[in-house]
Tab-separated table of C-alpha atoms and ligand atoms in Angstrom:
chain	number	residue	atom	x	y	z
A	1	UNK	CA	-93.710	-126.439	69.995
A	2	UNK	CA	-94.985	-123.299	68.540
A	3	UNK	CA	-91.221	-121.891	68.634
A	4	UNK	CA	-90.051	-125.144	66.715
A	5	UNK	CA	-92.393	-126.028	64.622
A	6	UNK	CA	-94.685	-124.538	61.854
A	7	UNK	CA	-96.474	-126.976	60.932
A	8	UNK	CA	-99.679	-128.849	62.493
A	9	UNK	CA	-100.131	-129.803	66.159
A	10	UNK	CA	-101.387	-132.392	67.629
A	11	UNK	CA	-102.053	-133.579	70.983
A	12	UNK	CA	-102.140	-137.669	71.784
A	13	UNK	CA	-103.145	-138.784	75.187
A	14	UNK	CA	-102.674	-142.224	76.146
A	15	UNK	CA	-104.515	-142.109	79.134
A	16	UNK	CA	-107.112	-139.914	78.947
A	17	UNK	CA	-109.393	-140.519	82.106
A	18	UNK	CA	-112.981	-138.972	82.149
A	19	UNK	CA	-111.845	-135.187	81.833
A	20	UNK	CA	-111.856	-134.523	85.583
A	21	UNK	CA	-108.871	-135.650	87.956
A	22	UNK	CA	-108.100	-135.037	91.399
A	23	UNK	CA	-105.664	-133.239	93.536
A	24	UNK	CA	-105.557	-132.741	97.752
A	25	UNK	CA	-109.322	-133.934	97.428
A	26	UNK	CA	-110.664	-131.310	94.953
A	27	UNK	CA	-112.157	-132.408	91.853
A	28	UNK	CA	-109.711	-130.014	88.781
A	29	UNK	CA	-109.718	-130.144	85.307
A	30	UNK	CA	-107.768	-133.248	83.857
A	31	UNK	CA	-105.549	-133.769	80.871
A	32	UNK	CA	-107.896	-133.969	78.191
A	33	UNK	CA	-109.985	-130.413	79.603
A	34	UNK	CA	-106.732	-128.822	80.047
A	35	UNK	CA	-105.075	-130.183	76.310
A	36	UNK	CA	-108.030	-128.841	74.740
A	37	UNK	CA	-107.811	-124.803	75.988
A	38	UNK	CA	-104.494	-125.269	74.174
A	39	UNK	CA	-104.335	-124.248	70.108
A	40	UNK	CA	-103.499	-127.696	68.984
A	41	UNK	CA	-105.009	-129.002	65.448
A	42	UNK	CA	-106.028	-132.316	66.463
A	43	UNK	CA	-106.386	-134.027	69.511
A	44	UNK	CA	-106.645	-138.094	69.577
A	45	UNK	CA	-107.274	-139.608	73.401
A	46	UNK	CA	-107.567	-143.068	74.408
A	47	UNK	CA	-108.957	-144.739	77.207
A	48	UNK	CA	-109.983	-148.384	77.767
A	49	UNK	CA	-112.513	-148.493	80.641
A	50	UNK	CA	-115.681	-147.789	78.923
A	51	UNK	CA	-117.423	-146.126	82.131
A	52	UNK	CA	-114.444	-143.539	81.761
A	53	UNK	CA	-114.831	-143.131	77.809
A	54	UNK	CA	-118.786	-142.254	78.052
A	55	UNK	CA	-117.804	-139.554	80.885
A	56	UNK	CA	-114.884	-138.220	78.967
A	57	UNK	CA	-117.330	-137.978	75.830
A	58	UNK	CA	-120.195	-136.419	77.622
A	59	UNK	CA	-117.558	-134.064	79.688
A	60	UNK	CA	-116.054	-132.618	76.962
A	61	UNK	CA	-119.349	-131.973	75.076
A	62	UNK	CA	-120.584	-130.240	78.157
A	63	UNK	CA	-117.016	-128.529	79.330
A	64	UNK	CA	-115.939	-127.164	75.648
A	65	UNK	CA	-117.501	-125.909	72.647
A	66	UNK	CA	-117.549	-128.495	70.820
A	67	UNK	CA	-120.496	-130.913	70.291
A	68	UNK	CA	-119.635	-134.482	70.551
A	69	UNK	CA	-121.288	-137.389	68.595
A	70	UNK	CA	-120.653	-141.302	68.504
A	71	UNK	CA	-119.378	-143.470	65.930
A	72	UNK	CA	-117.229	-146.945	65.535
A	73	UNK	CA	-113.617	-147.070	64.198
A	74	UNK	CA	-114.503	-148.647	60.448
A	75	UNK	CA	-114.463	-152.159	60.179
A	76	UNK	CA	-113.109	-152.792	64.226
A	77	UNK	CA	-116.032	-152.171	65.872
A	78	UNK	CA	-114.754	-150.153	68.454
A	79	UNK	CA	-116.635	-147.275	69.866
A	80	UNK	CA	-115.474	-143.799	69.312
A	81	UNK	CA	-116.629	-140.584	69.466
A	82	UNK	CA	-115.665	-137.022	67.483
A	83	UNK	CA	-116.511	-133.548	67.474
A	84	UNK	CA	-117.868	-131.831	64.646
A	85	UNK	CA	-114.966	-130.239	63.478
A	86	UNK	CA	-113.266	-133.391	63.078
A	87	UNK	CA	-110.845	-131.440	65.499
A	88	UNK	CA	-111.465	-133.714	68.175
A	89	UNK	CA	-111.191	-138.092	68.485
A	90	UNK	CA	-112.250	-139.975	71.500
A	91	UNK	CA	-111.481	-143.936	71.085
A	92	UNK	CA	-112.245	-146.452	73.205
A	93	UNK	CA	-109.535	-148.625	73.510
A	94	UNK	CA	-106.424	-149.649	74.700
A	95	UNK	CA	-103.465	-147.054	73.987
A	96	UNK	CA	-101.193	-150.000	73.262
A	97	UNK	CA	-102.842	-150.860	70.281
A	98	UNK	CA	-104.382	-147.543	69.344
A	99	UNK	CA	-101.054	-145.080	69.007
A	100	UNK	CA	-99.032	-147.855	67.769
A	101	UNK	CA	-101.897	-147.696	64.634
A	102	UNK	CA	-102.126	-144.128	64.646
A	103	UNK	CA	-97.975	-143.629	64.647
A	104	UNK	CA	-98.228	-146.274	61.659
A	105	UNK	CA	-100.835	-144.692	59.722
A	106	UNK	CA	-101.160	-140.649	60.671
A	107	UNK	CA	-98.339	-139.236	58.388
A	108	UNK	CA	-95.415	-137.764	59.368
A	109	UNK	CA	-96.832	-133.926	58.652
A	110	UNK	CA	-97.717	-133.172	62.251
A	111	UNK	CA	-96.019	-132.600	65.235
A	112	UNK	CA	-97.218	-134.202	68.373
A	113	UNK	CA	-97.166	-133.766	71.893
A	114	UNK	CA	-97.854	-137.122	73.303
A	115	UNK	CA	-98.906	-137.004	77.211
A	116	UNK	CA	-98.595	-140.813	78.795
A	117	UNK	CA	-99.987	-140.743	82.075
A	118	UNK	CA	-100.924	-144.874	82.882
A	119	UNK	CA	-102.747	-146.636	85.975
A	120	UNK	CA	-99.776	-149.328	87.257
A	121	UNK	CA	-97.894	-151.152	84.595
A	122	UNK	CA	-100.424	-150.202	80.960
A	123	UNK	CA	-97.196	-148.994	78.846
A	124	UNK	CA	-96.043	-151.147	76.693
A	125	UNK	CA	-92.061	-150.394	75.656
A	126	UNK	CA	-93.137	-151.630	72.658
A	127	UNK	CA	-94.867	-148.865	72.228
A	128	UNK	CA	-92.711	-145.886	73.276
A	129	UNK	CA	-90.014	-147.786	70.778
A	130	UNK	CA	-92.569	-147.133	68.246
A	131	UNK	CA	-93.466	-143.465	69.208
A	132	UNK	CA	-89.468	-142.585	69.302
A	133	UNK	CA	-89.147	-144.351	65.958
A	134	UNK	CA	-91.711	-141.846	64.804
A	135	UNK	CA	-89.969	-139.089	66.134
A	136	UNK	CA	-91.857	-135.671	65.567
A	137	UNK	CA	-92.699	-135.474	69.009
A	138	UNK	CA	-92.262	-134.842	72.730
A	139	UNK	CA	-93.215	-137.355	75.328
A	140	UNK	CA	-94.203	-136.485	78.622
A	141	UNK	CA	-94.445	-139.920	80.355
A	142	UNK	CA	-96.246	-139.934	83.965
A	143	UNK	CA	-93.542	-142.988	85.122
A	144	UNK	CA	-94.981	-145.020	88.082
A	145	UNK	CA	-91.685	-145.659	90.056
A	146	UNK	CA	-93.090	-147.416	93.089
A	147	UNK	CA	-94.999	-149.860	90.951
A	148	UNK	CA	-92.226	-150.871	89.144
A	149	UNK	CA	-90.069	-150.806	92.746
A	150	UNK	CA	-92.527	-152.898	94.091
A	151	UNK	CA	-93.606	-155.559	90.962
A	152	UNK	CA	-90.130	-155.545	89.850
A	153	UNK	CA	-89.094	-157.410	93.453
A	154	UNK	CA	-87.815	-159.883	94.089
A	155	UNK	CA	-90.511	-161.129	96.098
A	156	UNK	CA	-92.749	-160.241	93.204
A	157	UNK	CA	-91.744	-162.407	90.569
A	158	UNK	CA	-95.016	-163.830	89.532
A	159	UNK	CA	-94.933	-160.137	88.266
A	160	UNK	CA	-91.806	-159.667	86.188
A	161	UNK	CA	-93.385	-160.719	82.855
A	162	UNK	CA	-95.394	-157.411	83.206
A	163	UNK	CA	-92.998	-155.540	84.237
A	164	UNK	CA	-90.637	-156.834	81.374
A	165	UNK	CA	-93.442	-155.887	78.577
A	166	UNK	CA	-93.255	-152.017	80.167
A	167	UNK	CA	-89.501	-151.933	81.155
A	168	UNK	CA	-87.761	-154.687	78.831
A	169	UNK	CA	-86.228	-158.376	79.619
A	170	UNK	CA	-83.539	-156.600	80.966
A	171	UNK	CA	-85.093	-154.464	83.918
A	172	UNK	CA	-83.166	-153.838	87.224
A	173	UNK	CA	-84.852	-156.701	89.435
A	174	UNK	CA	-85.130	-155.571	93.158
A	175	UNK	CA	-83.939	-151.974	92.141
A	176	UNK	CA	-84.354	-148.924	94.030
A	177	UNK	CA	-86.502	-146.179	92.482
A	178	UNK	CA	-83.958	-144.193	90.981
A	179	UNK	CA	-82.920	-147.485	89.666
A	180	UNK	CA	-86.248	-147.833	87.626
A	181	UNK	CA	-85.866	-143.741	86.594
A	182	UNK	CA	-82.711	-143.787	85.159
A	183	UNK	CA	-82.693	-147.451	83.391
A	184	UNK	CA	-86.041	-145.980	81.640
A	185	UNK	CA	-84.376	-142.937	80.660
A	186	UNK	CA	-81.219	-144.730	79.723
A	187	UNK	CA	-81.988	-147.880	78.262
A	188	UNK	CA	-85.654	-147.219	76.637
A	189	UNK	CA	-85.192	-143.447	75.611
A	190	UNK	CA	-81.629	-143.103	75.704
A	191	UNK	CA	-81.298	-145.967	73.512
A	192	UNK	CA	-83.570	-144.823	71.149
A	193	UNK	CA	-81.025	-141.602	70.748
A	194	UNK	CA	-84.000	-139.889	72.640
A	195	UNK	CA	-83.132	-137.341	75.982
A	196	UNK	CA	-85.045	-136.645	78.562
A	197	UNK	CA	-84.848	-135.071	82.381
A	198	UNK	CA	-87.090	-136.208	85.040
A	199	UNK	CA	-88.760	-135.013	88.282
A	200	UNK	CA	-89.443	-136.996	91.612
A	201	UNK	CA	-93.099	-136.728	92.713
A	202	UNK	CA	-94.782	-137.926	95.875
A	203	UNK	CA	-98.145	-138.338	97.229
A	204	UNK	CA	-99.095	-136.050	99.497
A	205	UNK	CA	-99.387	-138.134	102.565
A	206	UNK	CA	-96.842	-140.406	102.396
A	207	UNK	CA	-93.467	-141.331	100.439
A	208	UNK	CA	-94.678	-144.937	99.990
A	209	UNK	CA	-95.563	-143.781	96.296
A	210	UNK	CA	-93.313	-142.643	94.196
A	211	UNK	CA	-93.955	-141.061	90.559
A	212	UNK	CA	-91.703	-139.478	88.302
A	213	UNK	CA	-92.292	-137.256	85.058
A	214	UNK	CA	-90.244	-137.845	82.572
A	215	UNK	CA	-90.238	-135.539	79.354
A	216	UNK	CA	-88.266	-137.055	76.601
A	217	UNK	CA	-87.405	-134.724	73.458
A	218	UNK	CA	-85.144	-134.837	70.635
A	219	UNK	CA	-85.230	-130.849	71.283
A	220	UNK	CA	-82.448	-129.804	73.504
A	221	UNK	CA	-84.574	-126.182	73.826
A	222	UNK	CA	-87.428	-128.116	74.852
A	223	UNK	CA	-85.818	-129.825	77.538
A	224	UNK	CA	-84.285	-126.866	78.635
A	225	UNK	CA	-87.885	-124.943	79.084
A	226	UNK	CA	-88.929	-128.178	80.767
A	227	UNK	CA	-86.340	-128.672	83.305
A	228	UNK	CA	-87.037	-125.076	83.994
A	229	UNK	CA	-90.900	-125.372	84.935
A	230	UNK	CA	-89.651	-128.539	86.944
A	231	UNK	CA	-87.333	-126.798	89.234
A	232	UNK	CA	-88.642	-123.533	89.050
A	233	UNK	CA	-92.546	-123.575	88.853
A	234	UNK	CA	-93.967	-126.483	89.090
A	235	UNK	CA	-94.775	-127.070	92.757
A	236	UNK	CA	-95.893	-123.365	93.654
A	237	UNK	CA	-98.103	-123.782	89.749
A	238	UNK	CA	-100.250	-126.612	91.646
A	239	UNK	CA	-100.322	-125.463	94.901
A	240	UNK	CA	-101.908	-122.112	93.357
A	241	UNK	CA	-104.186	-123.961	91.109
A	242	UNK	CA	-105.465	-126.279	94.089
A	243	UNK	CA	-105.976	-123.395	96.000
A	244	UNK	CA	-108.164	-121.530	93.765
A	245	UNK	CA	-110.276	-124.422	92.960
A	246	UNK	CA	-110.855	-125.221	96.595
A	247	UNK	CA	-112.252	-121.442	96.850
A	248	UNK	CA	-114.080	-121.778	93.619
A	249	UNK	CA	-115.966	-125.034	95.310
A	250	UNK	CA	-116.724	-123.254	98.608
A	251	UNK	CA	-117.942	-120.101	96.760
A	252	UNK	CA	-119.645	-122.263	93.945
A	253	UNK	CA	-118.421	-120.584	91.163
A	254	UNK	CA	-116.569	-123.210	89.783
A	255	UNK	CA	-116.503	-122.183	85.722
A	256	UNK	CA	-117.322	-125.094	84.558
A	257	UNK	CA	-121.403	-126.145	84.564
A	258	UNK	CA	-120.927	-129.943	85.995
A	259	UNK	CA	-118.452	-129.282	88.683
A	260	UNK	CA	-119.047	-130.676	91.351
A	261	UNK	CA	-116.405	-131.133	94.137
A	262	UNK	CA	-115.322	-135.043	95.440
A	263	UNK	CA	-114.189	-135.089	99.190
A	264	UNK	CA	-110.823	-136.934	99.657
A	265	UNK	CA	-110.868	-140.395	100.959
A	266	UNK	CA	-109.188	-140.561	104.329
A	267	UNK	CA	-106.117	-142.620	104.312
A	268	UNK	CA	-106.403	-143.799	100.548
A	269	UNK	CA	-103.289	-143.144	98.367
A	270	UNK	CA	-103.894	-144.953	95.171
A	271	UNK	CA	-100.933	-143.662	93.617
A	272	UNK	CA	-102.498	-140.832	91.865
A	273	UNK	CA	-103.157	-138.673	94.854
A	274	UNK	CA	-101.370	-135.879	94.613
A	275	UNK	CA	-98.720	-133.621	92.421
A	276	UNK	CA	-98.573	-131.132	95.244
A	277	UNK	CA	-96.778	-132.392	98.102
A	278	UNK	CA	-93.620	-133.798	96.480
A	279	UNK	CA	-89.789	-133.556	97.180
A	280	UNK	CA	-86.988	-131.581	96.103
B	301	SAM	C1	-104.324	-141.985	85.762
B	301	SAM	S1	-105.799	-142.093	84.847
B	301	SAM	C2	-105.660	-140.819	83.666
B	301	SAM	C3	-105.902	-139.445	84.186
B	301	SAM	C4	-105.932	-138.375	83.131
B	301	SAM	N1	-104.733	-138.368	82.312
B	301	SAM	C5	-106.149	-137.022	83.767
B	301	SAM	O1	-105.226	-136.212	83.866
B	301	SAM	O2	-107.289	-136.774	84.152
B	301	SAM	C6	-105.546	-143.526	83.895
B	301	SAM	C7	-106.662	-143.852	82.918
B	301	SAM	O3	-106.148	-144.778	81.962
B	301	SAM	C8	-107.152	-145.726	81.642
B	301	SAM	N2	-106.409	-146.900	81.118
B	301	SAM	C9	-105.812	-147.907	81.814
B	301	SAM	N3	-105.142	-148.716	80.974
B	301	SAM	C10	-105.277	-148.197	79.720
B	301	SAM	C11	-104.801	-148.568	78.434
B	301	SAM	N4	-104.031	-149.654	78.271
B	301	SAM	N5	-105.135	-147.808	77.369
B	301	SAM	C12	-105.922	-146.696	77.521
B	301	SAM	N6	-106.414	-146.302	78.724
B	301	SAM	C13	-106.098	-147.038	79.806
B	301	SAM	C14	-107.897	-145.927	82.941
B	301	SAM	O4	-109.203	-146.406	82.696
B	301	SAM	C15	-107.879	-144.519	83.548
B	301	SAM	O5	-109.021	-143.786	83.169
């Protein structure tokens, strides 16, 4: 971004979470910690459950410099929260709604890095239409291939609606996964004169779920870099990071003041398990 763009940065996520995620049962910074080490301008995240927004809140105010407070969105009484600065926006609500008003109404000044990174079927195409229409920016979309493999079924088709409002009427029914890849990065971003390259991802104990990243640019450089880290560092990245945050729990010294570490839960593979263990 830096290379192609002088201008302001900012950083939109989707999906925020509570600030902490977790990989091979340690507890590791999330996307919104991580986002905010990096020299972006502004940084806008969203996130429905309101359990998740009050520990994403008080996690960042504890985690980071800067010093939270709480507010409402004028005249929608929905909860929010910002930093002091004015650097930072916290909202409470559901993505779908929220970055479709904030593409509409931010100006086109910025540049944006927009991370999407959903629990099962929470992306509208609606939406993505709308961020592409924007333009400015660079998507990196956390797809969730077996959910759509599995609701897009036949034997699922009390679940198709759904799946229509995040793929489009015309979604492969009882595709395979790489069905569901490519006819998102052909029909949504392709037809939106968007690119984009993609990398298979698989929980650690299992290949019963399936995830793909997907980084869609208008920047032929940027997909270059990306497609790079994806075949070059990406796995060894995580598996060096996961390793150095298990020693940091055993030893104690974790660097951040609230770590604390989470043990895995045998056997349970909600999707979301794991970036470490996957193929290719
Ligand atoms: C996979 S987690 C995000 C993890 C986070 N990006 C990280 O790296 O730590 C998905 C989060 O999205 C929230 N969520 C689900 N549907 C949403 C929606 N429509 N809009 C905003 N947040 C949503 C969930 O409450 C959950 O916290």
């Amino acid at each position: 971004m830096k290379a192609n763009w002088d201008g302001p940065k900012w950083y939109i996520d989707t999906h925020s979470g509570t600030g902490f995620t977790q990989e091979l049962g340690v507890k590791i910074p999330g996307s919104a910690l991580r986002a905010l080490k990096h020299d972006f301008d502004k940084f806008y995240f969203y996130e429905k459950d309101v359990g998740h927004f009050e520990t994403l809140v008080e996690t960042i105010d504890q985690e980071t410099e800067r010093s939270m407070s709480h507010g409402e969105i004028p005249d929608e009484e929905i909860p929010m929260a910002y930093s002091e600065d004015g650097s930072v926006k916290v909202m409470n609500m559901d993505c779908n709604s929220g970055v479709t008003y904030l593409a509409e109404h931010a100006g086109y000044n910025s540049h944006w890095f927009t991370f999407v990174d959903p629990e099962r079927l929470t992306v509208e195409r609606e939406l993505i239409e709308r961020l592409c229409r924007r333009g400015k920016m660079d998507i990196l979309f956390n797809f969730q291939t077996s959910a759509f493999e599995r609701n897009g079924s036949d034997a699922a088709d009390h679940a198709h609606a759904k799946v229509a409002s995040n793929l489009g009427e015309g979604f492969p029914v009882n595709g395979s996964a790489e069905d569901y890849v490519s006819y998102y990065q052909d029909d949504v971003f392709g037809k939106m004169g968007w690119k984009s390259v993609s990398r298979r991802m698989e929980s650690e104990r299992s290949n019963e779920w399936r995830y793909d990243l997907i980084f869609a640019s208008k920047k032929a450089v940027a997909l270059k870099i990306i497609d790079d880290i994806y075949t070059s560092d990406l796995k060894n990245d995580v598996a060096r990071e996961v390793r150095e945050w298990r020693a940091k729990t055993d030893t104690g010294q974790t660097g951040f003041g609230s770590f604390v570490s989470i043990p895995a839960v045998d056997g349970e593979d909600n999707g979301q398990a794991s970036l470490f263990d996957f193929e290719g």
